[in-house]
Tab-separated table of C-alpha atoms in Angstrom:
chain	number	residue	atom	x	y	z
A	1	UNK	CA	-20.790	18.997	0.341
A	2	UNK	CA	-17.019	18.321	-0.143
A	3	UNK	CA	-15.743	15.573	-2.332
A	4	UNK	CA	-14.967	12.353	-0.498
A	5	UNK	CA	-12.017	10.210	-1.748
A	6	UNK	CA	-11.489	6.795	-0.413
A	7	UNK	CA	-8.923	4.048	-1.422
A	8	UNK	CA	-10.180	0.679	-1.529
A	9	UNK	CA	-7.304	-1.545	-0.733
A	10	UNK	CA	-7.472	-5.138	-1.708
A	11	UNK	CA	-5.629	-7.498	0.660
A	12	UNK	CA	-7.715	-10.601	0.643
A	13	UNK	CA	-5.622	-12.719	-1.588
A	14	UNK	CA	-3.127	-15.597	-0.567
A	15	UNK	CA	-0.239	-14.363	-2.627
A	16	UNK	CA	1.515	-17.943	-2.928
A	17	UNK	CA	3.858	-16.902	-6.022
A	18	UNK	CA	5.932	-15.043	-3.669
A	19	UNK	CA	7.296	-18.193	-1.870
A	20	UNK	CA	6.955	-19.304	1.544
A	21	UNK	CA	6.238	-16.608	4.364
A	22	UNK	CA	2.547	-16.136	4.332
A	23	UNK	CA	0.313	-13.778	1.955
A	24	UNK	CA	2.711	-11.522	0.335
A	25	UNK	CA	0.757	-8.202	1.611
A	26	UNK	CA	1.981	-9.242	4.995
A	27	UNK	CA	5.533	-10.249	4.481
A	28	UNK	CA	8.418	-7.838	5.509
A	29	UNK	CA	9.899	-5.496	3.023
A	30	UNK	CA	12.699	-3.349	4.464
A	31	UNK	CA	11.652	-4.183	7.927
A	32	UNK	CA	7.985	-3.146	7.439
A	33	UNK	CA	4.969	-5.103	6.065
A	34	UNK	CA	4.142	-4.446	2.533
A	35	UNK	CA	0.644	-3.443	3.517
A	36	UNK	CA	1.895	-1.143	6.089
A	37	UNK	CA	4.096	0.602	3.353
A	38	UNK	CA	1.058	0.615	0.684
A	39	UNK	CA	-1.356	2.409	3.266
A	40	UNK	CA	1.223	4.750	4.194
A	41	UNK	CA	1.918	5.785	0.809
A	42	UNK	CA	-1.592	6.146	-0.202
A	43	UNK	CA	-2.638	8.034	2.892
A	44	UNK	CA	0.227	10.458	2.827
A	45	UNK	CA	-0.187	11.214	-0.940
A	46	UNK	CA	-3.807	12.350	-0.391
A	47	UNK	CA	-3.960	13.984	2.917
A	48	UNK	CA	-7.751	14.205	3.102
A	49	UNK	CA	-8.683	10.778	1.786
A	50	UNK	CA	-9.669	7.866	3.720
A	51	UNK	CA	-8.925	4.199	3.188
A	52	UNK	CA	-10.732	0.566	3.496
A	53	UNK	CA	-8.973	-2.322	3.222
A	54	UNK	CA	-10.635	-5.837	2.350
A	55	UNK	CA	-8.981	-8.560	4.142
A	56	UNK	CA	-9.338	-12.418	4.277
A	57	UNK	CA	-11.484	-13.810	7.119
A	58	UNK	CA	-8.300	-15.590	8.623
A	59	UNK	CA	-6.087	-12.430	8.561
A	60	UNK	CA	-7.366	-9.916	11.101
A	61	UNK	CA	-4.535	-10.260	13.394
A	62	UNK	CA	-2.229	-9.928	10.570
A	63	UNK	CA	-4.039	-6.715	9.575
A	64	UNK	CA	-3.804	-5.228	12.922
A	65	UNK	CA	-0.073	-5.824	13.156
A	66	UNK	CA	0.287	-4.073	9.887
A	67	UNK	CA	-1.506	-0.855	10.885
A	68	UNK	CA	0.060	-0.586	14.173
A	69	UNK	CA	3.243	1.015	13.050
A	70	UNK	CA	1.258	3.768	11.282
A	71	UNK	CA	1.155	7.204	12.805
A	72	UNK	CA	-1.954	7.952	14.935
A	73	UNK	CA	-3.164	10.601	12.299
A	74	UNK	CA	-3.158	7.955	9.563
A	75	UNK	CA	-4.885	5.313	11.618
A	76	UNK	CA	-7.552	7.870	12.377
A	77	UNK	CA	-8.279	7.729	8.614
A	78	UNK	CA	-8.584	4.030	8.348
A	79	UNK	CA	-12.001	2.662	8.239
A	80	UNK	CA	-12.623	-0.925	9.871
A	81	UNK	CA	-11.674	-3.636	7.324
A	82	UNK	CA	-14.092	-5.656	5.757
A	83	UNK	CA	-14.075	-9.413	4.598
A	84	UNK	CA	-13.226	-10.400	1.152
A	85	UNK	CA	-14.595	-13.072	-0.903
A	86	UNK	CA	-13.229	-16.165	-2.877
A	87	UNK	CA	-12.186	-13.885	-5.781
A	88	UNK	CA	-10.627	-10.498	-6.166
A	89	UNK	CA	-13.964	-9.535	-7.769
A	90	UNK	CA	-15.885	-10.650	-4.990
A	91	UNK	CA	-13.551	-8.901	-2.644
A	92	UNK	CA	-14.178	-5.525	-4.421
A	93	UNK	CA	-17.811	-5.876	-4.487
A	94	UNK	CA	-17.686	-6.618	-0.840
A	95	UNK	CA	-15.727	-3.534	-0.207
A	96	UNK	CA	-17.725	-1.242	-2.342
A	97	UNK	CA	-20.983	-2.387	-0.382
A	98	UNK	CA	-19.342	-1.432	2.890
A	99	UNK	CA	-18.174	1.973	1.639
A	100	UNK	CA	-21.940	2.596	0.266
A	101	UNK	CA	-22.507	3.576	4.126
A	102	UNK	CA	-19.979	6.577	3.801
A	103	UNK	CA	-19.766	7.439	-0.137
A	104	UNK	CA	-22.156	9.088	-2.169
A	105	UNK	CA	-22.525	8.591	-6.041
A	106	UNK	CA	-20.139	11.302	-7.060
A	107	UNK	CA	-17.556	10.464	-4.427
A	108	UNK	CA	-14.301	9.143	-5.699
A	109	UNK	CA	-12.815	5.468	-4.948
A	110	UNK	CA	-9.590	4.378	-6.032
A	111	UNK	CA	-9.077	0.711	-5.996
A	112	UNK	CA	-5.589	-0.319	-5.219
A	113	UNK	CA	-3.681	-3.629	-5.052
A	114	UNK	CA	-2.160	-4.116	-1.509
A	115	UNK	CA	1.119	-5.286	-3.169
A	116	UNK	CA	1.889	-2.011	-4.785
A	117	UNK	CA	3.695	-0.225	-2.160
A	118	UNK	CA	5.386	2.281	-4.184
A	119	UNK	CA	2.715	4.456	-5.555
A	120	UNK	CA	3.562	8.280	-5.769
A	121	UNK	CA	1.555	11.216	-4.998
A	122	UNK	CA	1.678	12.397	-8.584
A	123	UNK	CA	0.002	9.049	-9.607
A	124	UNK	CA	-2.652	9.571	-6.991
A	125	UNK	CA	-3.430	12.964	-8.304
A	126	UNK	CA	-3.826	11.815	-11.879
A	127	UNK	CA	-6.004	8.901	-10.521
A	128	UNK	CA	-8.302	11.474	-8.783
A	129	UNK	CA	-8.489	13.731	-11.991
A	130	UNK	CA	-9.661	10.517	-13.916
A	131	UNK	CA	-12.228	9.427	-11.438
A	132	UNK	CA	-13.770	12.780	-11.735
A	133	UNK	CA	-14.564	11.778	-15.413
A	134	UNK	CA	-16.126	8.656	-14.375
A	135	UNK	CA	-13.654	5.940	-14.902
A	136	UNK	CA	-9.916	5.768	-15.678
A	137	UNK	CA	-6.925	3.311	-14.974
A	138	UNK	CA	-3.035	3.734	-15.108
A	139	UNK	CA	-1.283	2.322	-17.801
A	140	UNK	CA	2.318	1.814	-19.093
A	141	UNK	CA	3.043	1.729	-22.918
A	142	UNK	CA	4.229	-1.698	-24.045
A	143	UNK	CA	7.917	-1.698	-25.294
A	144	UNK	CA	8.229	-5.338	-26.195
A	145	UNK	CA	6.542	-7.004	-29.128
A	146	UNK	CA	3.591	-9.005	-27.889
A	147	UNK	CA	2.455	-12.132	-29.786
A	148	UNK	CA	-0.926	-13.738	-29.469
A	149	UNK	CA	-0.801	-17.639	-29.457
A	150	UNK	CA	-3.036	-20.621	-29.656
A	151	UNK	CA	-3.132	-23.291	-27.243
A	152	UNK	CA	-0.297	-25.172	-29.021
A	153	UNK	CA	1.819	-22.118	-28.613
A	154	UNK	CA	1.655	-21.216	-32.294
A	155	UNK	CA	1.562	-17.543	-32.824
A	156	UNK	CA	-1.853	-16.384	-34.453
A	157	UNK	CA	-1.300	-12.571	-34.203
A	158	UNK	CA	1.183	-9.705	-33.466
A	159	UNK	CA	-0.997	-7.048	-31.780
A	160	UNK	CA	0.284	-3.317	-32.785
A	161	UNK	CA	1.996	-2.493	-29.505
A	162	UNK	CA	1.242	1.224	-30.007
A	163	UNK	CA	-2.594	0.459	-29.060
A	164	UNK	CA	-1.538	-1.712	-25.981
A	165	UNK	CA	-0.996	-0.711	-22.369
A	166	UNK	CA	-0.082	-2.622	-19.350
A	167	UNK	CA	-2.479	-1.537	-16.681
A	168	UNK	CA	-1.916	-0.835	-12.811
A	169	UNK	CA	-3.710	0.353	-9.925
A	170	UNK	CA	-5.220	2.456	-8.459
A	171	UNK	CA	-8.020	2.158	-10.766
A	172	UNK	CA	-10.371	5.324	-10.245
A	173	UNK	CA	-13.981	5.677	-10.554
A	174	UNK	CA	-17.112	7.708	-9.249
A	175	UNK	CA	-18.331	5.553	-6.336
A	176	UNK	CA	-21.826	5.203	-7.935
A	177	UNK	CA	-20.632	4.098	-11.298
A	178	UNK	CA	-18.394	1.381	-10.200
A	179	UNK	CA	-20.478	0.131	-7.362
A	180	UNK	CA	-23.759	-0.271	-9.687
A	181	UNK	CA	-21.341	-2.148	-12.271
A	182	UNK	CA	-20.238	-4.436	-9.826
A	183	UNK	CA	-23.700	-5.186	-8.393
A	184	UNK	CA	-24.838	-5.778	-12.011
A	185	UNK	CA	-21.948	-8.164	-12.883
A	186	UNK	CA	-22.615	-10.046	-9.502
A	187	UNK	CA	-26.393	-10.331	-10.241
A	188	UNK	CA	-25.952	-11.682	-13.800
A	189	UNK	CA	-23.026	-14.077	-12.933
A	190	UNK	CA	-20.325	-12.256	-14.774
A	191	UNK	CA	-17.687	-13.289	-12.250
A	192	UNK	CA	-14.563	-13.858	-14.456
A	193	UNK	CA	-13.703	-10.182	-15.098
A	194	UNK	CA	-9.963	-9.639	-14.415
A	195	UNK	CA	-10.125	-6.093	-13.066
A	196	UNK	CA	-12.457	-3.265	-12.052
A	197	UNK	CA	-11.943	-1.608	-15.483
A	198	UNK	CA	-13.368	-4.771	-17.163
A	199	UNK	CA	-16.290	-4.724	-14.767
A	200	UNK	CA	-16.974	-1.189	-15.929
A	201	UNK	CA	-16.595	-1.791	-19.542
A	202	UNK	CA	-18.861	-5.023	-19.031
A	203	UNK	CA	-21.435	-2.606	-17.724
A	204	UNK	CA	-20.968	-0.309	-20.697
A	205	UNK	CA	-19.032	2.603	-19.396
A	206	UNK	CA	-15.967	4.406	-21.229
A	207	UNK	CA	-12.675	3.846	-19.259
A	208	UNK	CA	-9.857	6.101	-20.031
A	209	UNK	CA	-6.146	5.180	-19.487
A	210	UNK	CA	-3.924	7.873	-17.950
A	211	UNK	CA	-0.301	7.589	-17.445
A	212	UNK	CA	0.865	4.758	-14.956
A	213	UNK	CA	4.429	4.649	-13.405
A	214	UNK	CA	7.182	1.954	-14.050
A	215	UNK	CA	7.938	2.073	-10.139
A	216	UNK	CA	4.484	1.405	-9.162
A	217	UNK	CA	5.263	-2.589	-9.945
A	218	UNK	CA	3.030	-5.374	-8.189
A	219	UNK	CA	4.992	-7.697	-5.860
A	220	UNK	CA	4.227	-11.185	-7.162
A	221	UNK	CA	7.226	-13.336	-7.084
A	222	UNK	CA	10.083	-13.677	-4.852
A	223	UNK	CA	12.382	-12.063	-7.389
A	224	UNK	CA	10.073	-8.787	-7.287
A	225	UNK	CA	10.852	-8.770	-3.407
A	226	UNK	CA	14.434	-8.802	-4.007
A	227	UNK	CA	14.153	-6.022	-6.445
A	228	UNK	CA	12.056	-4.061	-4.072
A	229	UNK	CA	14.656	-4.467	-1.202
A	230	UNK	CA	17.081	-3.232	-3.574
A	231	UNK	CA	15.027	-0.003	-4.388
A	232	UNK	CA	14.583	0.586	-0.770
A	233	UNK	CA	18.238	0.600	-0.095
A	234	UNK	CA	19.005	2.703	-3.053
A	235	UNK	CA	16.556	5.330	-2.163
A	236	UNK	CA	18.259	5.581	1.319
A	237	UNK	CA	21.986	6.278	0.324
A	238	UNK	CA	22.793	8.611	3.214
A	239	UNK	CA	24.357	6.275	5.657
A	240	UNK	CA	25.042	7.647	9.166
A	241	UNK	CA	26.341	6.417	12.550
A	242	UNK	CA	25.456	7.674	16.030
A	243	UNK	CA	26.928	6.786	19.228
A	244	UNK	CA	25.192	6.825	22.749
A	245	UNK	CA	26.719	6.687	26.208
A	246	UNK	CA	24.768	6.716	29.555
A	247	UNK	CA	25.546	5.795	33.167
A	248	UNK	CA	23.262	5.446	36.297
A	249	UNK	CA	24.177	5.054	39.804
A	250	UNK	CA	22.945	2.066	41.759
A	251	UNK	CA	20.904	2.471	45.085
A	252	UNK	CA	18.582	0.639	47.269
A	253	UNK	CA	16.029	-1.412	45.474
A	254	UNK	CA	15.246	-4.895	44.348
A	255	UNK	CA	15.303	-4.792	40.355
A	256	UNK	CA	16.851	-2.932	37.607
A	257	UNK	CA	15.522	-2.194	34.183
A	258	UNK	CA	17.955	-2.912	31.309
A	259	UNK	CA	16.891	-2.868	27.694
A	260	UNK	CA	13.219	-2.719	28.706
A	261	UNK	CA	13.415	-5.984	30.785
A	262	UNK	CA	12.751	-6.082	34.424
A	263	UNK	CA	15.768	-8.016	36.137
A	264	UNK	CA	15.693	-8.976	39.822
A	265	UNK	CA	18.783	-7.569	41.514
A	266	UNK	CA	20.008	-6.593	44.895
A	267	UNK	CA	19.957	-3.034	44.120
A	268	UNK	CA	18.112	-0.612	41.586
A	269	UNK	CA	19.406	2.012	39.152
A	270	UNK	CA	18.604	5.449	40.411
A	271	UNK	CA	17.428	8.143	37.965
A	272	UNK	CA	14.468	10.432	37.024
A	273	UNK	CA	12.835	8.022	34.758
A	274	UNK	CA	13.064	4.031	35.126
A	275	UNK	CA	16.847	4.644	34.770
A	276	UNK	CA	17.095	2.090	31.887
A	277	UNK	CA	20.679	2.919	31.141
A	278	UNK	CA	20.851	0.719	27.850
A	279	UNK	CA	17.779	2.074	26.488
A	280	UNK	CA	19.094	5.763	27.250
A	281	UNK	CA	22.258	4.872	25.450
A	282	UNK	CA	20.490	3.421	22.500
A	283	UNK	CA	18.136	6.429	22.222
A	284	UNK	CA	21.171	8.755	22.182
A	285	UNK	CA	22.948	6.872	19.492
A	286	UNK	CA	19.706	7.167	17.141
A	287	UNK	CA	19.254	10.861	17.788
A	288	UNK	CA	22.911	11.170	17.241
A	289	UNK	CA	22.643	9.521	13.921
A	290	UNK	CA	20.018	12.062	12.842
A	291	UNK	CA	21.957	15.063	14.570
A	292	UNK	CA	18.742	15.731	16.628
A	293	UNK	CA	20.148	16.511	20.059
A	294	UNK	CA	20.065	14.016	22.845
A	295	UNK	CA	17.605	12.424	25.270
A	296	UNK	CA	17.847	15.273	27.613
A	297	UNK	CA	16.736	17.764	25.215
A	298	UNK	CA	13.706	15.754	24.177
A	299	UNK	CA	12.737	14.690	27.709
A	300	UNK	CA	14.180	16.925	30.501
A	301	UNK	CA	14.580	15.476	33.766
A	302	UNK	CA	13.411	18.851	35.073
A	303	UNK	CA	10.128	17.991	33.714
A	304	UNK	CA	7.848	16.036	36.387
A	305	UNK	CA	5.949	14.243	33.663
A	306	UNK	CA	8.871	12.090	32.937
A	307	UNK	CA	9.490	11.010	36.535
A	308	UNK	CA	9.468	7.218	36.516
A	309	UNK	CA	8.549	7.250	32.939
A	310	UNK	CA	9.277	3.770	30.947
A	311	UNK	CA	12.388	4.484	28.752
A	312	UNK	CA	10.755	2.513	25.995
A	313	UNK	CA	8.870	5.714	25.220
A	314	UNK	CA	12.005	7.486	24.821
A	315	UNK	CA	13.397	5.109	22.277
A	316	UNK	CA	10.277	4.770	20.450
A	317	UNK	CA	10.151	8.534	19.928
A	318	UNK	CA	13.575	8.496	18.574
A	319	UNK	CA	12.508	5.788	16.101
A	320	UNK	CA	9.558	7.817	15.131
A	321	UNK	CA	11.669	10.738	14.133
A	322	UNK	CA	13.820	8.666	11.831
A	323	UNK	CA	10.572	7.389	10.147
A	324	UNK	CA	9.365	10.881	9.810
A	325	UNK	CA	12.526	11.760	7.953
A	326	UNK	CA	11.822	8.799	5.688
A	327	UNK	CA	14.694	6.915	7.226
A	328	UNK	CA	15.374	3.411	8.415
A	329	UNK	CA	17.323	2.017	11.359
A	330	UNK	CA	19.643	-0.376	9.916
A	331	UNK	CA	21.412	-1.881	12.863
A	332	UNK	CA	22.024	-1.378	16.705
A	333	UNK	CA	25.091	-2.526	18.631
A	334	UNK	CA	24.970	-2.018	22.395
A	335	UNK	CA	27.241	-3.076	25.354
A	336	UNK	CA	26.431	-3.132	29.015
A	337	UNK	CA	29.380	-2.388	31.425
A	338	UNK	CA	28.609	-3.914	34.952
A	339	UNK	CA	29.828	-6.617	37.392
A	340	UNK	CA	26.372	-7.643	38.224
A	341	UNK	CA	23.586	-8.668	37.394
A	342	UNK	CA	24.909	-11.299	35.106
A	343	UNK	CA	23.523	-10.323	31.501
A	344	UNK	CA	23.904	-13.455	29.879
A	345	UNK	CA	20.807	-15.361	31.046
A	346	UNK	CA	18.713	-12.057	29.970
A	347	UNK	CA	20.456	-11.397	26.932
A	348	UNK	CA	17.873	-12.754	24.275
A	349	UNK	CA	14.922	-11.338	26.043
A	350	UNK	CA	16.806	-8.115	26.057
A	351	UNK	CA	17.304	-8.150	22.406
A	352	UNK	CA	13.863	-9.113	21.529
A	353	UNK	CA	12.456	-6.244	23.637
A	354	UNK	CA	14.638	-3.907	21.855
A	355	UNK	CA	13.754	-5.194	18.558
A	356	UNK	CA	10.074	-5.077	19.423
A	357	UNK	CA	10.404	-1.204	20.794
A	358	UNK	CA	12.401	-0.443	17.543
A	359	UNK	CA	10.292	-2.454	15.073
A	360	UNK	CA	13.383	-4.034	13.870
A	361	UNK	CA	14.282	-7.691	12.832
A	362	UNK	CA	16.241	-9.543	15.696
A	363	UNK	CA	19.127	-10.013	13.736
A	364	UNK	CA	19.595	-6.216	13.471
A	365	UNK	CA	20.037	-5.848	17.340
A	366	UNK	CA	23.310	-6.890	19.091
A	367	UNK	CA	23.428	-6.894	22.893
A	368	UNK	CA	26.901	-7.511	24.616
A	369	UNK	CA	28.294	-7.163	28.100
A	370	UNK	CA	31.509	-6.729	29.852
A	371	UNK	CA	32.995	-6.100	33.217
A	372	UNK	CA	35.690	-3.365	34.132
A	373	UNK	CA	37.715	-6.159	35.874
A	374	UNK	CA	36.608	-4.804	39.266
A	375	UNK	CA	38.122	-1.335	38.259
A	376	UNK	CA	36.376	2.005	38.495
A	377	UNK	CA	32.696	2.724	39.825
A	378	UNK	CA	31.452	-0.068	37.548
A	379	UNK	CA	33.998	-2.425	39.185
A	380	UNK	CA	32.957	-1.245	42.690
A	381	UNK	CA	29.314	-1.860	41.731
A	382	UNK	CA	28.424	1.761	42.258
A	383	UNK	CA	26.770	2.041	39.104
A	384	UNK	CA	26.062	0.542	35.370
A	385	UNK	CA	27.233	2.046	32.046
A	386	UNK	CA	26.108	1.380	28.594
A	387	UNK	CA	27.332	2.245	25.092
A	388	UNK	CA	25.464	2.019	21.762
A	389	UNK	CA	26.009	2.541	18.156
A	390	UNK	CA	23.024	3.066	15.651
A	391	UNK	CA	23.541	2.773	11.992
A	392	UNK	CA	20.722	4.661	10.081
A	393	UNK	CA	20.046	5.220	6.394
A	394	UNK	CA	18.297	8.375	5.281
A	395	UNK	CA	16.857	9.604	1.813
């Protein structure tokens, strides 16, 4: 039977040291939640693995929002989340109890902190190799001198730093070994063990340390988030700008779609899809930034399956292409050119809808409107035009 590898992601904590904004695993980092980034990194690093997340009882909605941006193939590899306990040790034990339904004793379980989103594929491979030996954890050599102190801050010892390691996750085990160790610790009331390696050691198992990675840091404080944001930007140095322009004629009807918002009007925009001229311009701007054709190349008007289609599908597709390249959309600036309808009353709803489609913070979406002073086809109210500029960052 093939070896099964499962990530057990611990996301039940409250993360108060990271400041206001809710549990740190659900805070935004570079426009995406930390847990979203962590799950994506783990599942992409091990294409055959599955993942189970342990969450707080109050966080199901937050969890659902975190996994929603993942691609369908990644979401299909997620097991339903399970509820954690009052401590990390209890949460892991609950997660292992759930995994007992799908894991055999010799399968691999890699227990990982939700707040470590920068785990690499190389580290995961080392973790899997360590798990096959029974138990292993990633560790970094200590470069600073360490002092052991008493309660009054008096130094009582200076450990030899060559023998010390700062440990990380994923901590890796044969499933049967770590599950039995957790169950034994729970049964005997040993509930103050600080990590899963300590649980395995308490149960009498030998745990080995394999090389960790400095970038695999845990997000704990507000300063950690600031450094992580800077890292994400440094990892995306290729800044590109794309421009989009679209026009649709006005004809008979009682509403127009603009920026994904249905607006009552005395006419309708005419087109093969819903003729949302604003979303079409933004879609072309995003495609232009990554030099991947235009909206007609991806969604030909000659194809009947796109007749009447909602244009948010086109824009979401362009956004997914950026994500597939490891990129990030930094900003959208769009302008509508029309005499009517008046855009002002609908501007914020349009901005909010575009931000929702593109999974962007609202302050990264600008929507403006102007008239052509009754000149040209827009001035004669024969049609509506839109132009857009997209700024994209790529690796």
